[in-house]
Amino acid sequence: MTDTEKSAAFQAVSTTTLADLLGREQVMDIGIRPLWGPVPRVAGPAFTVSCPPGDNLMLHAAVHRAAPGSVVVVESGDLDYALAGGNMCAVAQVRGVAAFVADGVVRDLAEIRECAFPVFARGVIPVPGAKKAVRPLNEPVRCGGVRVAAGDMIVADEEGVVAVPAARSAEILRRARAQLAKEAGQTLADWEKEHRERIDEILAAAGFEG
């Protein structure tokens, strides 16, 4: 399966389904949110970037080096200076970048919203960052509390952002498809019956008699 085919397959899987399969440790914290909506679900291999506080040079460099379909994932943690603005997002979109997922803030939200470029970040500030610090690209980063390596599958939607480790992507996709197929063939009454039986079993095992 090519990266394009894999991205398309994961785009059909919600972050809630992936969170059920992967657990909390692969889900970015609630501060990493879509900055406009309704945002489409995006999926693509991670192109990772590390920017020190107050500097966005390597994100600018990444925009011209990330392959089409990539999700650019940025480690920063800085809330005082913007990592990206409207022009950079527009250029990234033209170059085929699927989205930015940034542990930091951006600016020019109206421009970003107008061009409908998906950005998942901590917020907005009008102050631009500097362009001085050189760091290697595609090294492992931490974004929203999650370790992300280049090539990990990033899936982001209005519920949040999930990082699927590359080594587990085939397994997780297979299990996600099985889960979605099961849900598609299940009525609400079926789900309620199964759910109630499971809850009652848990309560009984804990000695609950109500």
Short mmCIF file of N, CA, C and O in Angstrom, two decimals, residues 31-35 39-42 99-104 118-122 143 156-158 160-161:
data_model
loop_
_atom_site.label_atom_id
_atom_site.label_comp_id
_atom_site.label_asym_id
_atom_site.label_seq_id
_atom_site.Cartn_x
_atom_site.Cartn_y
_atom_site.Cartn_z
N GLY A 31 -5.31 20.62 24.14
CA GLY A 31 -4.89 21.94 23.69
C GLY A 31 -4.60 22.00 22.20
O GLY A 31 -4.60 23.09 21.61
N ILE A 32 -4.35 20.86 21.58
CA ILE A 32 -4.08 20.82 20.14
C ILE A 32 -5.43 20.64 19.44
O ILE A 32 -5.96 19.54 19.34
N ARG A 33 -6.00 21.76 18.98
CA ARG A 33 -7.36 21.77 18.46
C ARG A 33 -7.40 22.37 17.06
O ARG A 33 -6.53 23.17 16.69
N PRO A 34 -8.44 22.04 16.27
CA PRO A 34 -8.60 22.73 14.99
C PRO A 34 -8.88 24.21 15.23
O PRO A 34 -9.65 24.55 16.12
N LEU A 35 -8.26 25.08 14.44
CA LEU A 35 -8.42 26.51 14.66
C LEU A 35 -9.56 27.13 13.86
O LEU A 35 -9.84 28.31 14.01
N VAL A 39 -13.80 21.52 10.31
CA VAL A 39 -12.57 21.11 9.67
C VAL A 39 -12.72 19.70 9.09
O VAL A 39 -13.34 18.84 9.73
N PRO A 40 -12.21 19.44 7.90
CA PRO A 40 -12.28 18.07 7.37
C PRO A 40 -11.30 17.18 8.12
O PRO A 40 -10.29 17.66 8.65
N ARG A 41 -11.59 15.88 8.15
CA ARG A 41 -10.62 14.95 8.72
C ARG A 41 -9.42 14.87 7.77
O ARG A 41 -9.58 14.78 6.56
N VAL A 42 -8.23 14.92 8.34
CA VAL A 42 -7.02 14.78 7.53
C VAL A 42 -6.21 13.59 8.02
O VAL A 42 -6.26 13.24 9.21
N ALA A 99 -1.79 19.25 6.22
CA ALA A 99 -2.17 20.01 7.41
C ALA A 99 -0.93 20.34 8.22
O ALA A 99 0.14 19.73 8.04
N PHE A 100 -1.08 21.31 9.13
CA PHE A 100 -0.10 21.56 10.18
C PHE A 100 -0.70 21.06 11.50
O PHE A 100 -1.87 21.34 11.80
N VAL A 101 0.10 20.35 12.27
CA VAL A 101 -0.24 20.02 13.65
C VAL A 101 0.89 20.59 14.50
O VAL A 101 2.03 20.10 14.43
N ALA A 102 0.60 21.62 15.27
CA ALA A 102 1.66 22.37 15.93
C ALA A 102 1.43 22.53 17.42
O ALA A 102 0.36 22.96 17.85
N ASP A 103 2.46 22.19 18.19
CA ASP A 103 2.42 22.44 19.63
C ASP A 103 2.90 23.86 19.86
O ASP A 103 4.00 24.13 20.34
N GLY A 104 2.06 24.79 19.45
CA GLY A 104 2.37 26.21 19.52
C GLY A 104 1.20 27.01 18.97
O GLY A 104 0.07 26.50 18.92
N PRO A 118 -6.12 23.13 6.86
CA PRO A 118 -6.31 22.61 8.22
C PRO A 118 -5.09 22.87 9.11
O PRO A 118 -3.96 22.49 8.76
N VAL A 119 -5.33 23.54 10.21
CA VAL A 119 -4.29 23.79 11.21
C VAL A 119 -4.83 23.37 12.57
O VAL A 119 -5.89 23.81 12.99
N PHE A 120 -4.07 22.52 13.23
CA PHE A 120 -4.39 22.06 14.59
C PHE A 120 -3.27 22.58 15.49
O PHE A 120 -2.10 22.22 15.32
N ALA A 121 -3.61 23.46 16.43
CA ALA A 121 -2.58 24.12 17.24
C ALA A 121 -3.20 24.57 18.55
O ALA A 121 -4.37 24.29 18.84
N ARG A 122 -2.41 25.32 19.34
CA ARG A 122 -2.88 25.74 20.66
C ARG A 122 -3.60 27.08 20.64
O ARG A 122 -4.24 27.44 21.63
N CYS A 143 4.70 16.30 20.47
CA CYS A 143 3.66 17.28 20.13
C CYS A 143 2.40 16.92 20.89
O CYS A 143 1.90 15.79 20.76
N ALA A 156 -6.28 13.58 12.14
CA ALA A 156 -6.77 14.72 12.91
C ALA A 156 -8.16 15.11 12.42
O ALA A 156 -8.41 15.18 11.22
N ASP A 157 -9.05 15.34 13.36
CA ASP A 157 -10.40 15.81 13.03
C ASP A 157 -10.91 16.67 14.17
O ASP A 157 -10.13 17.07 15.05
N GLU A 158 -12.21 16.96 14.19
CA GLU A 158 -12.75 17.86 15.21
C GLU A 158 -12.68 17.27 16.62
O GLU A 158 -12.82 18.00 17.60
N GLY A 160 -9.90 15.60 17.77
CA GLY A 160 -8.53 15.66 18.25
C GLY A 160 -7.54 15.11 17.24
O GLY A 160 -7.86 14.97 16.06
N VAL A 161 -6.34 14.79 17.74
CA VAL A 161 -5.25 14.34 16.87
C VAL A 161 -4.66 13.06 17.44
O VAL A 161 -4.32 13.00 18.63
#
